[in-house]
Structure formats: C-alpha cells, structure tokens
PDB file of C-alpha atoms in Angstrom:
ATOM      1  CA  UNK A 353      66.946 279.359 161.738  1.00  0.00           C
ATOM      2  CA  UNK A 354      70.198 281.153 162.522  1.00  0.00           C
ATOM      3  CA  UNK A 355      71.790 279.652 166.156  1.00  0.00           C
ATOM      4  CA  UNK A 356      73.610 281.407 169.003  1.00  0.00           C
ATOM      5  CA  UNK A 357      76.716 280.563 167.180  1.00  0.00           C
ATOM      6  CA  UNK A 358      75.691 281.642 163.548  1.00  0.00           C
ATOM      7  CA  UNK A 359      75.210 278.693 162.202  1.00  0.00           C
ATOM      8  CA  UNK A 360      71.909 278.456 159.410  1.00  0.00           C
ATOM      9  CA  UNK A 361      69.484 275.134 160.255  1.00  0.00           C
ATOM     10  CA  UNK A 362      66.997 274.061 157.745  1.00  0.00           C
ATOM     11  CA  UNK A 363      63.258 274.087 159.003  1.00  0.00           C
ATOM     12  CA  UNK A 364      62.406 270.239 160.268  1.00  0.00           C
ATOM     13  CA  UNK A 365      66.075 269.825 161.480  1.00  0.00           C
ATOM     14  CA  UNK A 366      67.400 268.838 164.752  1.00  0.00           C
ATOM     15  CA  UNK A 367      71.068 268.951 166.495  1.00  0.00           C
ATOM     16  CA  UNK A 368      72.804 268.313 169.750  1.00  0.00           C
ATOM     17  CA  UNK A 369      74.666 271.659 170.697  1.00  0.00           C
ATOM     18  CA  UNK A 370      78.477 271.812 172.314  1.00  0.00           C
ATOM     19  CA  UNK A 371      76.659 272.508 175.480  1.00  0.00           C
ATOM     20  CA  UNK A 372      74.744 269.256 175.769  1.00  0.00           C
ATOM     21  CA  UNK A 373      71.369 270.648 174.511  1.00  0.00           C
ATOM     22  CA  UNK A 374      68.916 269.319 171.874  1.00  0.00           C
ATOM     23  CA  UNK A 375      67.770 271.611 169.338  1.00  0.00           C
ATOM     24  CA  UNK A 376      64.970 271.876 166.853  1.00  0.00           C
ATOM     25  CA  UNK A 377      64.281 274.395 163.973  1.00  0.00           C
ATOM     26  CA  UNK A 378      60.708 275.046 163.059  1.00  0.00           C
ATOM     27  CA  UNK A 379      58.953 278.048 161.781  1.00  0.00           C
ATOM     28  CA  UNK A 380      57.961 279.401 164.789  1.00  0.00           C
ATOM     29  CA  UNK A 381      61.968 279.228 165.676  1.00  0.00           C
ATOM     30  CA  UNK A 382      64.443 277.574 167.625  1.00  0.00           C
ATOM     31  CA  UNK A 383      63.412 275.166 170.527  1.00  0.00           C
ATOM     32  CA  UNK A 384      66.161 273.744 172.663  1.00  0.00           C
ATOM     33  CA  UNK A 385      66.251 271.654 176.278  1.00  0.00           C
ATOM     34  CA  UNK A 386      68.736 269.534 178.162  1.00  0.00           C
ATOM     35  CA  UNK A 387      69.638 265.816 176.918  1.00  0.00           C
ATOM     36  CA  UNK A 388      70.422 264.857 180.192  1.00  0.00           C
ATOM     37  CA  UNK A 389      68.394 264.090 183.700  1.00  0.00           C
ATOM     38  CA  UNK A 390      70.139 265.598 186.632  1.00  0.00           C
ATOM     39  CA  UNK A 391      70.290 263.786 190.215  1.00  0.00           C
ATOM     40  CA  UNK A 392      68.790 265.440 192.823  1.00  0.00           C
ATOM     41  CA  UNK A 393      67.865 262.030 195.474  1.00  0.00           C
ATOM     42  CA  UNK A 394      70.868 261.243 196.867  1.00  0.00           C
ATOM     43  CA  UNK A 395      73.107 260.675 199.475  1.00  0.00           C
ATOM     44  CA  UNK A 396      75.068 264.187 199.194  1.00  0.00           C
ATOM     45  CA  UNK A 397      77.119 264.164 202.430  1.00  0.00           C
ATOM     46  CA  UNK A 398      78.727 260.344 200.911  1.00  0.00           C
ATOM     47  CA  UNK A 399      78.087 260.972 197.082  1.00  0.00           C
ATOM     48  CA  UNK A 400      78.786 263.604 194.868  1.00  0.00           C
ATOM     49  CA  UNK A 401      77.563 263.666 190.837  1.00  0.00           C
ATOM     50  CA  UNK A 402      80.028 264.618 187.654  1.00  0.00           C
ATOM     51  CA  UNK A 403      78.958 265.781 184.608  1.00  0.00           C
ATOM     52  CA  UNK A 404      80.459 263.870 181.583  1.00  0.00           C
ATOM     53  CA  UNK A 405      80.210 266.059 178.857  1.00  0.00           C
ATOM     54  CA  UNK A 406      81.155 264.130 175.854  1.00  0.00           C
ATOM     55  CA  UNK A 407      78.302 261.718 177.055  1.00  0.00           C
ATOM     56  CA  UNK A 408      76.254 264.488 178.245  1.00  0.00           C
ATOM     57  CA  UNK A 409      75.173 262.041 180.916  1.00  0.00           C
ATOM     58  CA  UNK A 410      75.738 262.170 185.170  1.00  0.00           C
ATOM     59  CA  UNK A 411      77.212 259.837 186.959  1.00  0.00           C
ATOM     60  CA  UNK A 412      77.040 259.611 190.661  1.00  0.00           C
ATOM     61  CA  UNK A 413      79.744 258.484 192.773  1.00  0.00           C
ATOM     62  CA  UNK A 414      81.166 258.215 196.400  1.00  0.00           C
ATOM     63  CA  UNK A 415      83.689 261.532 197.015  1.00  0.00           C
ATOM     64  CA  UNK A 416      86.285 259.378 198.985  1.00  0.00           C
ATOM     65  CA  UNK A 417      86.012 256.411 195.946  1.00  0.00           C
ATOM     66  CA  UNK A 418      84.984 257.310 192.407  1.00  0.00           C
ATOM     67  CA  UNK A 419      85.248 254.030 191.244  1.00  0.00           C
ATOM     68  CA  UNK A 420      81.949 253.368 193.603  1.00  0.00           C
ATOM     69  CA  UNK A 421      78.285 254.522 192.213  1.00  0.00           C
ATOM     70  CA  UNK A 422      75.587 256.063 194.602  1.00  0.00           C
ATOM     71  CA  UNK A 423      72.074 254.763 193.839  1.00  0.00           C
ATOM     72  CA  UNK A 424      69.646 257.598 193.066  1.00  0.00           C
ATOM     73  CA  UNK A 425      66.617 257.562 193.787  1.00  0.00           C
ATOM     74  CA  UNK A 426      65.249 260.642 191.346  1.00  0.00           C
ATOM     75  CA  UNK A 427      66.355 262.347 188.696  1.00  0.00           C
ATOM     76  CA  UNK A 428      64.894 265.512 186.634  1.00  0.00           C
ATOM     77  CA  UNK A 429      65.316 267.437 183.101  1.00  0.00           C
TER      78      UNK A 429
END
C-alpha cells in the first residue's frame, strides 16, 4: 500500500499517522480512523477541551483554570 505521504506498507501492517490516525494495509487497501474519543457532554460555557497531539488524547479543562478537569459525561470516535 502506498500512503498519502508516499510511504510503501507491507500487507498485514499497521501504523499511527502524524495526524493521530490508525492505519491498516490490507489487500483491499488502506483503512484508517481516529485513535482518539472526542468530548462532546460537557459543560462548554465553564470548560473547554485541548487536543494533545503527541498523546493524541483530549483533555478537558476549566477556560479560567487549566490546571482544573471538567468531568465528561460522553465521548465519541
């Protein structure tokens, strides 16, 4: 399989891209979806979330006080 960025992956491999995606080769092609869940129930008028992308992770946090986390109640991805 040839990538978005030229790269050659064996059929049966899989890979994390730059862009927080996970990535599988097969025949049929490349498949790729987000590593991460992304917050959607929470407080947004207190809390805002921030996207870590070395961790590819969110984190939720109070706007005035990012030391503080929000609780969420769902996430999706």
């Amino acid at each position: 399989c040839l990538d978005k960025e030229e790269k050659v992956h064996e059929f049966g491999s899989s890979w994390r891209t730059k862009d927080c995606n996970d990535c599988s080769c097969s025949r049929n092609g490349i498949s790729c979806c987000t590593s991460y869940m992304t917050p959607v129930d929470y407080d947004e008028e207190k809390c805002e979330s921030i996207f870590n992308k070395e961790t590819c992770s969110y984190k939720v946090v109070e706007k005035d006080d990012h030391s503080k986390e929000c609780p969420v109640h769902s996430w999706v991805g």
